[in-house]
Amino acid sequence: MALTSTPQAQLLFEKMRHTQARQENTSDNLARSGVAGEKTKEIEPFSQALKHNSATASIKTTNAHHLSGSVKDVGFKIKKSKEQAEPTLTGNSISPEEQLLQLNEAATDFYRLQQVHKSEIERIKTVLNMGGGK
């Protein structure tokens, strides 16, 4: 079994994909902030995406005595925000300042997820090295 096929790794990678989608969406919002009549688009929170798609992380079997299960891929919905910033004279309600804050949050989340993944890989390497000295 590859280290990337564990349920924890798959869920972590799905969260990373969600964070990347948030960054892309926020960048798009920021690029459209100067266009008349544009509205903010948002990606649903990761917890809602998991609930919406009934995704469950579980164990894959490599032995008949192991528990069975599956992991479902999660899609992310993009919707126009109902809570808009105060519209400008051109009807644009995208706040560049708010979008920059969201970009920073997404970048911080992605970095944190990378650190969690790195920590898990190091933990597994440590466990594997403990038994390999004989």
Coordinates of C-alpha atoms in Angstrom, one line a residue:
M1 CA 0.0 0.0 0.0
A2 CA 1.4 3.4 -1.0
L3 CA 1.7 6.0 1.7
T4 CA -0.5 8.3 -0.4
S5 CA -3.4 5.8 -0.6
T6 CA -4.1 5.8 3.2
P7 CA -7.5 7.3 4.1
Q8 CA -5.8 10.0 6.1
A9 CA -3.6 11.0 3.2
Q10 CA -6.5 11.0 0.8
L11 CA -8.6 13.2 3.1
L12 CA -5.6 15.5 3.5
F13 CA -5.0 15.7 -0.2
E14 CA -8.8 16.5 -0.7
K15 CA -8.5 19.3 1.8
M16 CA -5.4 20.6 0.0
R17 CA -7.4 20.5 -3.3
H18 CA -10.2 22.5 -1.6
T19 CA -7.7 25.0 -0.3
Q20 CA -6.2 25.4 -3.8
A21 CA -9.7 25.9 -5.3
R22 CA -10.3 28.6 -2.7
Q23 CA -7.1 30.3 -3.7
E24 CA -8.0 30.2 -7.4
N25 CA -11.5 31.4 -6.8
T26 CA -10.3 34.3 -4.6
S27 CA -7.7 35.3 -7.3
D28 CA -10.5 35.3 -9.8
N29 CA -12.6 37.5 -7.6
L30 CA -9.6 39.9 -7.1
A31 CA -9.0 40.0 -10.8
R32 CA -12.7 40.9 -11.4
S33 CA -12.8 43.5 -8.6
G34 CA -12.4 46.4 -11.1
V35 CA -15.2 45.2 -13.4
A36 CA -18.5 46.9 -13.2
G37 CA -21.4 44.8 -11.9
E38 CA -19.3 41.8 -10.7
K39 CA -20.3 39.9 -7.6
T40 CA -18.1 37.9 -5.2
K41 CA -18.1 34.1 -5.9
E42 CA -17.4 31.8 -3.0
I43 CA -16.6 28.1 -2.7
E44 CA -18.5 26.1 -0.1
P45 CA -16.6 25.3 3.1
F46 CA -14.8 22.0 3.1
S47 CA -17.0 20.6 5.9
Q48 CA -20.1 21.3 3.8
A49 CA -18.5 19.7 0.7
L50 CA -17.9 16.6 2.8
K51 CA -21.5 16.5 4.1
H52 CA -23.0 17.3 0.7
N53 CA -21.1 14.5 -1.0
S54 CA -21.4 12.0 1.9
A55 CA -17.7 11.4 1.6
T56 CA -16.3 8.9 4.1
A57 CA -12.7 8.1 4.6
S58 CA -12.1 4.5 5.4
I59 CA -9.6 1.7 5.2
K60 CA -8.8 -0.1 1.9
T61 CA -8.3 -3.8 2.1
T62 CA -5.0 -5.5 1.3
N63 CA -5.8 -8.6 3.2
A64 CA -9.0 -10.6 3.5
H65 CA -9.0 -10.1 7.3
H66 CA -8.8 -6.3 7.0
L67 CA -11.9 -4.0 7.2
S68 CA -13.3 -2.8 3.9
G69 CA -14.3 0.7 2.9
S70 CA -14.1 3.4 0.3
V71 CA -13.2 7.0 -0.2
K72 CA -15.4 9.2 -2.4
D73 CA -13.9 12.2 -4.3
V74 CA -15.3 15.5 -3.2
G75 CA -16.5 18.2 -5.6
F76 CA -16.6 21.9 -4.7
K77 CA -19.6 24.2 -5.5
I78 CA -19.0 27.8 -6.5
K79 CA -21.8 30.2 -5.8
K80 CA -22.4 33.9 -5.8
S81 CA -22.1 35.3 -2.3
K82 CA -25.4 36.4 -0.7
E83 CA -23.6 38.7 1.7
Q84 CA -22.0 41.3 -0.5
A85 CA -19.7 44.1 0.4
E86 CA -21.1 47.5 0.0
P87 CA -21.6 48.1 -3.8
T88 CA -19.6 50.8 -5.6
L89 CA -21.2 53.3 -8.0
T90 CA -20.5 50.8 -10.8
G91 CA -22.5 48.0 -9.0
N92 CA -19.4 46.0 -8.2
S93 CA -19.5 44.5 -4.7
I94 CA -16.1 42.7 -4.7
S95 CA -13.9 44.0 -1.9
P96 CA -10.2 43.7 -2.9
E97 CA -9.2 44.0 0.8
E98 CA -11.4 41.1 1.8
Q99 CA -10.2 39.0 -1.1
L100 CA -6.6 39.6 -0.1
L101 CA -7.4 38.5 3.4
Q102 CA -9.0 35.3 2.0
L103 CA -5.9 34.7 -0.2
N104 CA -3.7 34.9 2.9
E105 CA -6.0 32.5 4.9
A106 CA -6.0 30.0 2.1
A107 CA -2.2 30.2 1.7
T108 CA -1.8 29.7 5.5
D109 CA -4.2 26.7 5.4
F110 CA -2.3 25.2 2.5
Y111 CA 1.1 25.6 4.3
R112 CA -0.4 24.1 7.5
L113 CA -1.7 21.1 5.5
Q114 CA 1.7 20.6 3.9
Q115 CA 3.3 20.6 7.4
V116 CA 0.8 18.0 8.6
H117 CA 1.6 15.8 5.6
K118 CA 5.4 16.2 6.1
S119 CA 5.0 15.3 9.7
E120 CA 3.1 12.1 8.9
I121 CA 5.7 11.0 6.3
E122 CA 8.5 11.6 8.9
R123 CA 6.5 9.6 11.5
I124 CA 6.1 6.7 9.1
K125 CA 9.8 6.8 8.1
T126 CA 10.8 6.7 11.8
V127 CA 8.6 3.7 12.5
L128 CA 10.0 1.9 9.4
N129 CA 13.6 2.6 10.4
M130 CA 13.0 1.2 13.9
G131 CA 12.6 -2.3 12.7
G132 CA 15.1 -2.3 9.8
G133 CA 18.3 -2.4 11.8
K134 CA 18.6 -6.2 12.1

